[in-house]
PDB file of C-alpha atoms (C1' of nucleotides) in Angstrom:
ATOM      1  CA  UNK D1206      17.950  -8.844   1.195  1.00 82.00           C
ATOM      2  CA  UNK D1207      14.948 -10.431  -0.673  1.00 89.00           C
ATOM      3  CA  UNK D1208      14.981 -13.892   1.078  1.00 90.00           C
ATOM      4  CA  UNK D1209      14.360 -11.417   4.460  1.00 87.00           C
ATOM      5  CA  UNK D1210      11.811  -9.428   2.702  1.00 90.00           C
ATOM      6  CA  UNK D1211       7.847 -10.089   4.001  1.00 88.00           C
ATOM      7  CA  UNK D1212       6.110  -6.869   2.522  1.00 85.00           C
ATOM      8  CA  UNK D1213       5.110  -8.841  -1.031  1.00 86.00           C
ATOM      9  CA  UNK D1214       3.132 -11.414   1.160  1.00 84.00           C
ATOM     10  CA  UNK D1215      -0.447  -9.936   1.176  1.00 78.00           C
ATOM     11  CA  UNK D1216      -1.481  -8.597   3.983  1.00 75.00           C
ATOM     12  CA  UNK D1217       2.238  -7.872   5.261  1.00 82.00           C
ATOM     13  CA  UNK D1218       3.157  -4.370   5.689  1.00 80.00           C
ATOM     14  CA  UNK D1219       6.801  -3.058   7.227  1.00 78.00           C
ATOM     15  CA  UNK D1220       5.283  -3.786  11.116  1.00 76.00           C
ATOM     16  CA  UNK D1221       5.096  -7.291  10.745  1.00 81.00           C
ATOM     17  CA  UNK D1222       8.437  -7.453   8.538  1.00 84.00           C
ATOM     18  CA  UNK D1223      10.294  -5.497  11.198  1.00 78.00           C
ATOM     19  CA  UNK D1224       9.137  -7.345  14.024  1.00 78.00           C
ATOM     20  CA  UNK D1225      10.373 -10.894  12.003  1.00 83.00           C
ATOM     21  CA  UNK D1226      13.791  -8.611  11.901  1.00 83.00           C
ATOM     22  CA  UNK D1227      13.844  -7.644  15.743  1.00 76.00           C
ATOM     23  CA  UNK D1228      13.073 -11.267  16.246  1.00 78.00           C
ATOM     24  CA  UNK D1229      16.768 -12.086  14.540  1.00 80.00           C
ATOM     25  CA  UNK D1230      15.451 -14.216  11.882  1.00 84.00           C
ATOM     26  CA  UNK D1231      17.624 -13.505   9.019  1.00 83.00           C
ATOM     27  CA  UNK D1232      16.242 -15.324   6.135  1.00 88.00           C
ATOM     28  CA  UNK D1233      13.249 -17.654   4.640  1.00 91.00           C
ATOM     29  CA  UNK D1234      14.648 -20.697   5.615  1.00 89.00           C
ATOM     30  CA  UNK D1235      15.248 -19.284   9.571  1.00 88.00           C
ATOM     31  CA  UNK D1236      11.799 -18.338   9.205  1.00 87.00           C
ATOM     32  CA  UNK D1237      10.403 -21.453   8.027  1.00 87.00           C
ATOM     33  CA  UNK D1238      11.849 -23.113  11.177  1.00 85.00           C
ATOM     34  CA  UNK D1239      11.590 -20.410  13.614  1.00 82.00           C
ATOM     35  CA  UNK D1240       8.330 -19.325  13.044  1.00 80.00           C
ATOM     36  CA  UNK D1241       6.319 -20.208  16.119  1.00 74.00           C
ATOM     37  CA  UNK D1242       8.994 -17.446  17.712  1.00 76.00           C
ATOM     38  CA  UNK D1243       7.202 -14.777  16.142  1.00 76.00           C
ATOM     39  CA  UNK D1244       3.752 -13.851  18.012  1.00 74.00           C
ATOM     40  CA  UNK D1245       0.953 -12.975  15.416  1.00 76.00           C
ATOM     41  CA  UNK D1246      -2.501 -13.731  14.638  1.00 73.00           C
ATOM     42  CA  UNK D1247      -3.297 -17.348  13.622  1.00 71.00           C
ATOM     43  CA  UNK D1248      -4.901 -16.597  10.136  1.00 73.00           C
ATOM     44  CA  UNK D1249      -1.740 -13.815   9.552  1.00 75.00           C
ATOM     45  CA  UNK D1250       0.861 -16.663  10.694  1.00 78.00           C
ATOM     46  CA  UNK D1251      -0.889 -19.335   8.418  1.00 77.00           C
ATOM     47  CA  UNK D1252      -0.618 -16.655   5.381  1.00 78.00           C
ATOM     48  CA  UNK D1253       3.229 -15.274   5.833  1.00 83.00           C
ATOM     49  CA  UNK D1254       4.357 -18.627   6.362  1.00 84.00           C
ATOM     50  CA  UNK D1255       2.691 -20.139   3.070  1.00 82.00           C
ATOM     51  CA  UNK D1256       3.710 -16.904   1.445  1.00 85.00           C
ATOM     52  CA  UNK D1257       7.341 -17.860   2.627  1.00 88.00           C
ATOM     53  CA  UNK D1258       7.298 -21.421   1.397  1.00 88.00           C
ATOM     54  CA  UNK D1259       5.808 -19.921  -1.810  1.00 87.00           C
ATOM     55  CA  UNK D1260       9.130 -17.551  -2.206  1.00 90.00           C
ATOM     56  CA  UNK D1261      11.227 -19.916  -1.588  1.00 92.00           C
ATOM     57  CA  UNK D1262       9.562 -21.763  -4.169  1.00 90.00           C
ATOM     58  CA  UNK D1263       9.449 -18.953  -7.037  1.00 91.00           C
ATOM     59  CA  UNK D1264      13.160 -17.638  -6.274  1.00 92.00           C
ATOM     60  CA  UNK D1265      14.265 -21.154  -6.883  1.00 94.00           C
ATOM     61  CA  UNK D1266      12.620 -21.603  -9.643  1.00 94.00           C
ATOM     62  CA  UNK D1267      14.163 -18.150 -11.258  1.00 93.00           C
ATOM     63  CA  UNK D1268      10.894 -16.476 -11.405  1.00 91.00           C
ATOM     64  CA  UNK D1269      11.327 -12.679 -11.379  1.00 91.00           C
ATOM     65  CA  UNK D1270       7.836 -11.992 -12.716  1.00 88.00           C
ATOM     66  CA  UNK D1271       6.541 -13.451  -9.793  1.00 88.00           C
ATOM     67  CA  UNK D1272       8.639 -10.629  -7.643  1.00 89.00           C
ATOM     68  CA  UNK D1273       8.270  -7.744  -9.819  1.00 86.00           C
ATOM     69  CA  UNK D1274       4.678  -8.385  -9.274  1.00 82.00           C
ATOM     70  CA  UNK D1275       4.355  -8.170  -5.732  1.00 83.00           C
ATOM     71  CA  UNK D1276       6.934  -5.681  -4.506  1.00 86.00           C
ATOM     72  CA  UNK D1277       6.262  -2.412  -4.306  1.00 82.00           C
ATOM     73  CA  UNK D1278       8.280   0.406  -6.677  1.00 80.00           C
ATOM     74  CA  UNK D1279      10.689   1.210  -4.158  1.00 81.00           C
ATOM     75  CA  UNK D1280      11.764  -2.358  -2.912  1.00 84.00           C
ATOM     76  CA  UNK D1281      12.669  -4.396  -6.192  1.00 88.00           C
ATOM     77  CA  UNK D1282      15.854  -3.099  -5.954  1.00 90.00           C
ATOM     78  CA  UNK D1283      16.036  -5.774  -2.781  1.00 90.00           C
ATOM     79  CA  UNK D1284      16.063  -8.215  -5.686  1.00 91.00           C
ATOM     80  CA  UNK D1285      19.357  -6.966  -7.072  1.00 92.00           C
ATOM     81  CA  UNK D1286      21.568  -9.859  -5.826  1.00 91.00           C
ATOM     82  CA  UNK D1287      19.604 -12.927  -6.636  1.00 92.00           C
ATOM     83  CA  UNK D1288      19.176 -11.671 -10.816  1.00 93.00           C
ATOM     84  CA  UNK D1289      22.225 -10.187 -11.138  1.00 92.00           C
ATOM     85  CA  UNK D1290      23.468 -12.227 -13.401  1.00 94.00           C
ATOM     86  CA  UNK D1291      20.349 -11.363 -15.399  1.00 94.00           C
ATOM     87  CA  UNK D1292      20.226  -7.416 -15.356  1.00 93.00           C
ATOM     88  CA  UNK D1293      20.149  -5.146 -18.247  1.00 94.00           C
ATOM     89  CA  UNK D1294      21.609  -1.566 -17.550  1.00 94.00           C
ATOM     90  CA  UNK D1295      19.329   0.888 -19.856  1.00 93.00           C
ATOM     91  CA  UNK D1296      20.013   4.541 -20.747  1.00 93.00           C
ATOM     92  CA  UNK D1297      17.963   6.064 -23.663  1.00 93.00           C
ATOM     93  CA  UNK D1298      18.977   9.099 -25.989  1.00 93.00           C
ATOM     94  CA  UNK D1299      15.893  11.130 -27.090  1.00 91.00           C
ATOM     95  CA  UNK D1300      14.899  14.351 -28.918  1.00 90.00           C
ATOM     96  CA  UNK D1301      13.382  15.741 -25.907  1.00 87.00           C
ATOM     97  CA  UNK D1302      11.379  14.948 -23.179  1.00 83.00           C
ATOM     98  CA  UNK D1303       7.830  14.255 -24.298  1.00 83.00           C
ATOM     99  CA  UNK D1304       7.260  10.352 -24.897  1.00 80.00           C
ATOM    100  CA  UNK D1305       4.100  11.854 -26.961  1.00 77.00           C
ATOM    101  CA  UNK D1306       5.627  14.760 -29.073  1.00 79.00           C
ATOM    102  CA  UNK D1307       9.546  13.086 -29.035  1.00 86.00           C
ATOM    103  CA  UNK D1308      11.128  10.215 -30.275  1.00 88.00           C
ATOM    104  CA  UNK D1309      13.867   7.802 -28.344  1.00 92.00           C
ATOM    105  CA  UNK D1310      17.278   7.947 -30.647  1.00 93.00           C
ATOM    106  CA  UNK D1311      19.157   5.142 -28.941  1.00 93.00           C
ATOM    107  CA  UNK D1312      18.239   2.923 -26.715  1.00 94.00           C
ATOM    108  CA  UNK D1313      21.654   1.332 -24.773  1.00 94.00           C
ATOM    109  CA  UNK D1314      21.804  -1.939 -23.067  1.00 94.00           C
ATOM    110  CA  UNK D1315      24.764  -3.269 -20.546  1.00 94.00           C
ATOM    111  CA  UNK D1316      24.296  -6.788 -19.344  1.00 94.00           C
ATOM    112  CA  UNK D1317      27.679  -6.880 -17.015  1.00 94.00           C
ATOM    113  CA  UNK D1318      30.096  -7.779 -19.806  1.00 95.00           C
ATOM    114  CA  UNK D1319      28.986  -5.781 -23.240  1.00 95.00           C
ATOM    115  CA  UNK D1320      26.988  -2.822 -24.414  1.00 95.00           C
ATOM    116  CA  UNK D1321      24.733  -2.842 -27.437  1.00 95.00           C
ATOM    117  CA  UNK D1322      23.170   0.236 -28.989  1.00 95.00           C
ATOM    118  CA  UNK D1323      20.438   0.450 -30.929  1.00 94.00           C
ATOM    119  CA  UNK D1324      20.185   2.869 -32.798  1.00 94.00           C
ATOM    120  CA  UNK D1325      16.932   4.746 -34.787  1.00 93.00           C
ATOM    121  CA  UNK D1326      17.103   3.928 -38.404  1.00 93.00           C
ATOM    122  CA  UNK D1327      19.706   1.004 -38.328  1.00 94.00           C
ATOM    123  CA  UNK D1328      18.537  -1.451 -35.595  1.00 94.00           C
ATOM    124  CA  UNK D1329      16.625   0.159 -32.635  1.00 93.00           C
ATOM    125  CA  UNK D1330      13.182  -1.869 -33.192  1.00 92.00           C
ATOM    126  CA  UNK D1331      15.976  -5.290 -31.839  1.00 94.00           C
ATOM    127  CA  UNK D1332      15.943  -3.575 -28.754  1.00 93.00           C
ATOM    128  CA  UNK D1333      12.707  -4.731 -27.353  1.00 92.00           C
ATOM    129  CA  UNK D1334      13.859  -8.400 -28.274  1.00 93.00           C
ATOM    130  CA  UNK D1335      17.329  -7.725 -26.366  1.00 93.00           C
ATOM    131  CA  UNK D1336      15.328  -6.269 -23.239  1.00 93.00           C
ATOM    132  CA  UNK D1337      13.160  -9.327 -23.296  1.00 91.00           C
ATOM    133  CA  UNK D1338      16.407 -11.661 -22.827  1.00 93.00           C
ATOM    134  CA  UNK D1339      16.846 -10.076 -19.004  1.00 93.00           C
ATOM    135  CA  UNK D1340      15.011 -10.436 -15.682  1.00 92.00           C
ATOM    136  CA  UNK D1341      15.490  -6.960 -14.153  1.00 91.00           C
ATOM    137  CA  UNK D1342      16.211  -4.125 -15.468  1.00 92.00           C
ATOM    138  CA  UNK D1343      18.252  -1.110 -13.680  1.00 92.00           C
ATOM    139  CA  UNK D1344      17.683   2.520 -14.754  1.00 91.00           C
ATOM    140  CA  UNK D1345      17.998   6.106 -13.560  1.00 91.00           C
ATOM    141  CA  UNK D1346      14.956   7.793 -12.913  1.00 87.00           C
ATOM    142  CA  UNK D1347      13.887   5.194 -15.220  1.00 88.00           C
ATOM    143  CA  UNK D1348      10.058   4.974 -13.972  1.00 84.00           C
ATOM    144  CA  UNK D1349       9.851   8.332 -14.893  1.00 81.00           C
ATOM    145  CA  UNK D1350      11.560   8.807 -18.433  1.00 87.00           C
ATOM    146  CA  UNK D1351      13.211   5.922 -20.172  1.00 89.00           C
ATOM    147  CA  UNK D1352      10.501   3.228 -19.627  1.00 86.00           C
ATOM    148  CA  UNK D1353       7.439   5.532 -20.674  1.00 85.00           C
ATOM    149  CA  UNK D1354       9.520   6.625 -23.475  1.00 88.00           C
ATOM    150  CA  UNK D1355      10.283   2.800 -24.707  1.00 90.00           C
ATOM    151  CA  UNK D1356       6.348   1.657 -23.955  1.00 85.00           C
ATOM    152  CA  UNK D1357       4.841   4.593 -25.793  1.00 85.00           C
ATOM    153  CA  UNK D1358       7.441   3.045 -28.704  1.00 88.00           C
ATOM    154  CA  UNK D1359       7.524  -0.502 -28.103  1.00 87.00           C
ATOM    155  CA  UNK D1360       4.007  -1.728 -25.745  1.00 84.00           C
ATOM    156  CA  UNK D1361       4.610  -4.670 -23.783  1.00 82.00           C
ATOM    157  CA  UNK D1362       8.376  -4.339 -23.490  1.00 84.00           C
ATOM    158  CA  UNK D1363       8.739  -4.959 -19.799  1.00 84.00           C
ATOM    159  CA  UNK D1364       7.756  -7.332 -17.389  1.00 85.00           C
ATOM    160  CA  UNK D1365      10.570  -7.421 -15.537  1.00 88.00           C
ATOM    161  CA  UNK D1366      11.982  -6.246 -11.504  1.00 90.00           C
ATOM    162  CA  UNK D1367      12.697  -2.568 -12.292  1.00 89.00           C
ATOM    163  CA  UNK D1368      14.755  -0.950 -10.155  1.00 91.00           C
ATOM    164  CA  UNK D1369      15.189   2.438 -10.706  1.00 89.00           C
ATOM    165  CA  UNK D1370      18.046   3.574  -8.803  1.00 90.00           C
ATOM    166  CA  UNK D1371      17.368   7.131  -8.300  1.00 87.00           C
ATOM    167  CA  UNK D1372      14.731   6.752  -5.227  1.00 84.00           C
ATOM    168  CA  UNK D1373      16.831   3.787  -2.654  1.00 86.00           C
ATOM    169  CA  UNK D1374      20.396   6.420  -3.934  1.00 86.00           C
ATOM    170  CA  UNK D1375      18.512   9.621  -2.577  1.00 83.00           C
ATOM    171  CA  UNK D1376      17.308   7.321   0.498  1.00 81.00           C
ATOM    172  CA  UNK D1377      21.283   6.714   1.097  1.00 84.00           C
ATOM    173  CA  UNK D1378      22.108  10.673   0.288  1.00 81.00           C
ATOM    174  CA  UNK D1379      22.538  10.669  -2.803  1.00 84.00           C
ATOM    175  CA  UNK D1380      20.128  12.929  -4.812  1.00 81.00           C
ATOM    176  CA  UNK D1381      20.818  14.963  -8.140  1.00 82.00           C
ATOM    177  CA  UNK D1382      21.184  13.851 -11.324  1.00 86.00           C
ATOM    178  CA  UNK D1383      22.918  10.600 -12.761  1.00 90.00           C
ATOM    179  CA  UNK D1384      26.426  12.591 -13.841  1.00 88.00           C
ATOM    180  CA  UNK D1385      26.497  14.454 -10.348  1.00 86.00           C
ATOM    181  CA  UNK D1386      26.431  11.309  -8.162  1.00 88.00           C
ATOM    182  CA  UNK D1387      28.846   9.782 -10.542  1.00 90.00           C
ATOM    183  CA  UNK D1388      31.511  12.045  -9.683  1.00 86.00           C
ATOM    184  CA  UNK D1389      29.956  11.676  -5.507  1.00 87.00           C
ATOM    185  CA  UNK D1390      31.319   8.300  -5.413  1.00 88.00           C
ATOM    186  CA  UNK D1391      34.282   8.484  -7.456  1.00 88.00           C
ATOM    187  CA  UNK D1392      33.598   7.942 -10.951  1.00 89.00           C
ATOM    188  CA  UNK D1393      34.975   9.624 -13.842  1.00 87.00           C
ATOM    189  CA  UNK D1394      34.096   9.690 -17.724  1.00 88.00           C
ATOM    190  CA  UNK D1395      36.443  10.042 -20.328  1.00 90.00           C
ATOM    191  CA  UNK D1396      37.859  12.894 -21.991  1.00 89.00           C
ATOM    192  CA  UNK D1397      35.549  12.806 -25.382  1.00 89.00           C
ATOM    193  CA  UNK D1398      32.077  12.464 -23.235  1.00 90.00           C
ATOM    194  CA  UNK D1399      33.074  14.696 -19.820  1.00 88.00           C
ATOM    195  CA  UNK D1400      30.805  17.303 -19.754  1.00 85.00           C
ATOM    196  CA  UNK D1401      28.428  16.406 -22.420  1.00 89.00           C
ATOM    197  CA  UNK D1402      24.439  16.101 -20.969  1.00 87.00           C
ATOM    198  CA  UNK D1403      21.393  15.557 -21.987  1.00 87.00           C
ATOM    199  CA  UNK D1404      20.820  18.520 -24.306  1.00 87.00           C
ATOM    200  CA  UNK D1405      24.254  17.929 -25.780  1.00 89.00           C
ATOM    201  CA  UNK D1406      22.988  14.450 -26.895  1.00 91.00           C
ATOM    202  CA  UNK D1407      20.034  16.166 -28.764  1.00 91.00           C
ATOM    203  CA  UNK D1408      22.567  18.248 -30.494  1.00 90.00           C
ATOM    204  CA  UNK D1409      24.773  15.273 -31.040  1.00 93.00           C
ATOM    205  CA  UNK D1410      21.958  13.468 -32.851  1.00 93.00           C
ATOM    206  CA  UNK D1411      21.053  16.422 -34.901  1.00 91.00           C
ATOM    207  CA  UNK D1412      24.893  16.546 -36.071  1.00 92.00           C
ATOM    208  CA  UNK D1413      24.386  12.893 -37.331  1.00 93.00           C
ATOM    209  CA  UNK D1414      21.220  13.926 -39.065  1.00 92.00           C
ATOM    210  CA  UNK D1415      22.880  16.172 -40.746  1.00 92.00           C
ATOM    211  CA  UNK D1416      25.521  13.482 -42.185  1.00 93.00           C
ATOM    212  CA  UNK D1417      28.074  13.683 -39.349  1.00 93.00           C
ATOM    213  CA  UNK D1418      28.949  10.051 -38.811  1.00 93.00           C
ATOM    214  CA  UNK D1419      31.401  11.196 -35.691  1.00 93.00           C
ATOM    215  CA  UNK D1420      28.620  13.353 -33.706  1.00 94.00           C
ATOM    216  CA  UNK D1421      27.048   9.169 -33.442  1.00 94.00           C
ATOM    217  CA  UNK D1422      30.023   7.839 -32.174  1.00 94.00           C
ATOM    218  CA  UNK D1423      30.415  10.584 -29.411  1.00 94.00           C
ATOM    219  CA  UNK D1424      26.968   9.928 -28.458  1.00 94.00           C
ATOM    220  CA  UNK D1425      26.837   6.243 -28.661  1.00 94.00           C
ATOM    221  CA  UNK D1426      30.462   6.414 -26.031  1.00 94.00           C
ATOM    222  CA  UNK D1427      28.105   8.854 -23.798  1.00 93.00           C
ATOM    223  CA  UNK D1428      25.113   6.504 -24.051  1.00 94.00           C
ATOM    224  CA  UNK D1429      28.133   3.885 -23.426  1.00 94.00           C
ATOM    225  CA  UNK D1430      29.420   5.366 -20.312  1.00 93.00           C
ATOM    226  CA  UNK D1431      25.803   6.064 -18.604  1.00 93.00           C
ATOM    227  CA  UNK D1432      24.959   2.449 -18.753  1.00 94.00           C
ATOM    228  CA  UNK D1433      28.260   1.085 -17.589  1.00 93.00           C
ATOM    229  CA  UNK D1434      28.307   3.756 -14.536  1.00 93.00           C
ATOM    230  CA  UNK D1435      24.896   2.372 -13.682  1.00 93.00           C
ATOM    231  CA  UNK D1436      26.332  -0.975 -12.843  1.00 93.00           C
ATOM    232  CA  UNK D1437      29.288   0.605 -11.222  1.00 92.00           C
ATOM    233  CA  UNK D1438      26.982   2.945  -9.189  1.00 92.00           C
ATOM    234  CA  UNK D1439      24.514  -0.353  -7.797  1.00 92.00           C
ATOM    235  CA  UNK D1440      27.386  -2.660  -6.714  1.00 91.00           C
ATOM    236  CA  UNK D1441      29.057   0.288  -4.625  1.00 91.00           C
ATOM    237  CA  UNK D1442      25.633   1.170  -2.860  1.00 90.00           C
ATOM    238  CA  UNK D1443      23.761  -1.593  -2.847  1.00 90.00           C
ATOM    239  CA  UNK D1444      25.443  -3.096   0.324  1.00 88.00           C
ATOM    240  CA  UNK D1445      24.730   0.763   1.710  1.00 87.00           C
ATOM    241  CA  UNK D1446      20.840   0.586   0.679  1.00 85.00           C
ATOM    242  CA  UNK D1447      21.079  -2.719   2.798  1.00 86.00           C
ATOM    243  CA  UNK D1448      22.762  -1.383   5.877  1.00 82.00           C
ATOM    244  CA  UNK D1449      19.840   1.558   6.220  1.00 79.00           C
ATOM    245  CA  UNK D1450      17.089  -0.664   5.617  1.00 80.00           C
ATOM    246  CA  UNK D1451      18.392  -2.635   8.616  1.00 76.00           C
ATOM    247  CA  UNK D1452      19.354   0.597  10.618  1.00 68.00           C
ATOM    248  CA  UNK D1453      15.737   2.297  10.089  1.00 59.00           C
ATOM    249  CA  UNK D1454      14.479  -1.211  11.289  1.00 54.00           C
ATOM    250  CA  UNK D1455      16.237  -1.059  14.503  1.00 53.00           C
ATOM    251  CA  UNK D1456      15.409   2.633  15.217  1.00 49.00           C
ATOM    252  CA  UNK D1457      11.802   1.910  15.049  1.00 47.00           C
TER     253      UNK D1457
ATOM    254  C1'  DT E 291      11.519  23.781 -20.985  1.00 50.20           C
ATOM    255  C1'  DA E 292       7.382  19.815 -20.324  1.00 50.20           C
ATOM    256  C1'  DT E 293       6.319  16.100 -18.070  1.00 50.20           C
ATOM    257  C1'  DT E 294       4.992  13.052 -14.482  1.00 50.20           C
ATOM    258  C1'  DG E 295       6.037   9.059 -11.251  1.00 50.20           C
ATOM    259  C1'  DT E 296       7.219   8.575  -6.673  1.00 50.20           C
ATOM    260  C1'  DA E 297       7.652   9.595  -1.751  1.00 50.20           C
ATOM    261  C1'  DC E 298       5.565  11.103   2.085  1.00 50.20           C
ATOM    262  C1'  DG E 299       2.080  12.174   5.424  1.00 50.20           C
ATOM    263  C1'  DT E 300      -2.515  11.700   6.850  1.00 50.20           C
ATOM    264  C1'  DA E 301      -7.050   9.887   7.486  1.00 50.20           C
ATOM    265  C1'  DG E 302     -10.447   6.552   7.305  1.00 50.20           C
ATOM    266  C1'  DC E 303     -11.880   2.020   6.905  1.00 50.20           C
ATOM    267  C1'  DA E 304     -11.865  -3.062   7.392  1.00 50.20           C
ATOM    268  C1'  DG E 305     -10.627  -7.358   9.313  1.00 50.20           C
ATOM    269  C1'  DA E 306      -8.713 -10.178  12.830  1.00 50.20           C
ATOM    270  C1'  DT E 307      -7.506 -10.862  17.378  1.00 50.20           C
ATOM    271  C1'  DT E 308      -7.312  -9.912  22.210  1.00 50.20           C
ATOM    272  C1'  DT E 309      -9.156  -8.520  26.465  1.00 50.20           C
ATOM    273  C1'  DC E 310     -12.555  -8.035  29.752  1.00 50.20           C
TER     274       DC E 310
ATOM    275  C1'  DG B 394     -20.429 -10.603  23.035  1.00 50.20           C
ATOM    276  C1'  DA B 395     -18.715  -5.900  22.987  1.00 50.20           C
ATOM    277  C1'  DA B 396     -15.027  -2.876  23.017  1.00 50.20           C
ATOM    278  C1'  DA B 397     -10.337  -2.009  22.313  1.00 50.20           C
ATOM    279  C1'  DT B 398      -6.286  -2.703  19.817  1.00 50.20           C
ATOM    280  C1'  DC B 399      -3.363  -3.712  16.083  1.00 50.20           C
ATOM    281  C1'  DT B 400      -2.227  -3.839  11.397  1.00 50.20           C
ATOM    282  C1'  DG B 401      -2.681  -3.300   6.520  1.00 50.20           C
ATOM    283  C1'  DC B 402      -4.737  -1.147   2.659  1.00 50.20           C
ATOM    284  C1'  DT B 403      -6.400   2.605  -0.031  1.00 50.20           C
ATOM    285  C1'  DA B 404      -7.090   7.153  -1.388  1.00 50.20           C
ATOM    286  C1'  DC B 405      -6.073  11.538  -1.155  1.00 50.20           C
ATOM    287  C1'  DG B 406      -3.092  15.956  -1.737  1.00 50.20           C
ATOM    288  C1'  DT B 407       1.340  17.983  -1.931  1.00 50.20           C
ATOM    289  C1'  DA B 408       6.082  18.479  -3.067  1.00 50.20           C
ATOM    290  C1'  DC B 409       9.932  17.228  -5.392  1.00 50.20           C
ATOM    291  C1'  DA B 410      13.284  16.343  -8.820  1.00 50.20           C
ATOM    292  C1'  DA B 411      15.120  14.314 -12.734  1.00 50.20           C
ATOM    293  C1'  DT B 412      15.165  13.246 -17.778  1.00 50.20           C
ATOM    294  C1'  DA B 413      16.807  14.915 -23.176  1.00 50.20           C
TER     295       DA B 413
END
DNA sequence: TATTGTACGTAGCAGATTTC
DNA sequence: GAAATCTGCTACGTACAATA
């Protein structure tokens, strides 16, 4: 989907981009050679197509800064495919929900294979080094929560593609929380973390506090289970996210 | 419960091109 | 050359919904 994306070329908006779609120019490339098919302004043509050669350039290359720059919020997670194989999945544990008045517990990072947690007074100040190792980060309601929360803690973490899967999911029809369109497409927790949520992981880390060494280990498996479900929940609906962008296209 | 980023719709403006 | 048209950008305000 991003090497048939337009919109991060200045002065492309979704008119232009749709009309290189109706044309039936499916990538960069097919645009680079079939470009005189599509009938625009001479300064605009000049721009998109040096903006094309330009993308072809930086996705070669492996530069996701140069991406998470220039496309808007609610289209990096047209990105997905090409870093895939550089994606953290990150779920945070707090002690509420002010970045300014609480503090993060655990931060927990899935790269595909393996989780690591870090945790607050053994090893969470790593985390920011472990984020730094990825080029896009996946979240839910991310934008909102989790990064604040780790850039109020740790400034500068991220300059990576962020998708934050909660806004292209709800675009598919799938809106409510994280555990709720979990069970929408299938996926189940385990016994020890089924029914835990949010405010049962400030309890949790209040139990550790307190010296209980188990209450860590339930919440670390919770923490566990979000981040893996996040990678499970992107590879079923990204090819869905896909099909509508392509449908609303057509309609229009 | 506090917080707040994002989507969405709308309006107005600017720049480039096309048409007459 | 002037007017019309097209397109993108920006700035609002509002509503929503998810997080621990």
């Amino acid at each position: 989907m991003l090497t048939n994306t337009y919109i991060h070329i200045p002065n492309i908006g979704t008119t232009t981009e749709r009309r290189i779609w109706d044309c039936g120019i499916k990538c960069w490339e097919d645009y680079v050679e079939n470009h005189n098919m599509i009938k625009l302004p001479r300064t605009k043509k000049r721009l998109l197509l040096s903006g094309v050669e330009e993308s072809i350039e930086q996705l070669s290359s492996g530069n996701h800064k140069y991406f998470a720059r220039r496309l808007p919020m609610n289209m990096q997670w047209r990105a997905y495919r090409h870093f895939k194989e550089k994606t953290a999945y990150v779920d945070i544990e707090t002690t509420g929900l002010s970045c300014q008045n609480d503090r993060i517990t655990m931060i927990g990072i899935y790269n595909g294979n393996e989780t690591k947690t870090f945790v607050r007074g053994i090893d969470l100040d790593k985390a920011p080094a472990e984020l730094g190792k990825y080029k896009q980060i996946i979240t839910f309601n991310g934008a909102r929560f989790d990064l604040p929360f780790i850039e109020y803690e740790f400034p500068g973490t991220f300059d990576q593609i962020h998708i934050d899967l909660m806004y292209p999911l709800k675009k598919i029809g799938y809106s409510g929380g994280l555990k709720k369109i979990e069970s929408m497409l299938g996926l189940r927790r385990s016994d020890e973390t089924a029914g835990i949520t949010g405010l049962d992981a400030v309890r949790l880390w209040k139990r550790y506090e307190r010296g209980n060494s188990e209450a860590l280990e339930t919440l670390i498996k919770y923490n566990t289970e979000d981040v893996v479900n996040l990678e499970k929940i992107i590879r079923i609906t990204h090819p869905w996210m896909i099909e509508r962008e392509l449908k609303v296209s057509k309609k229009s």
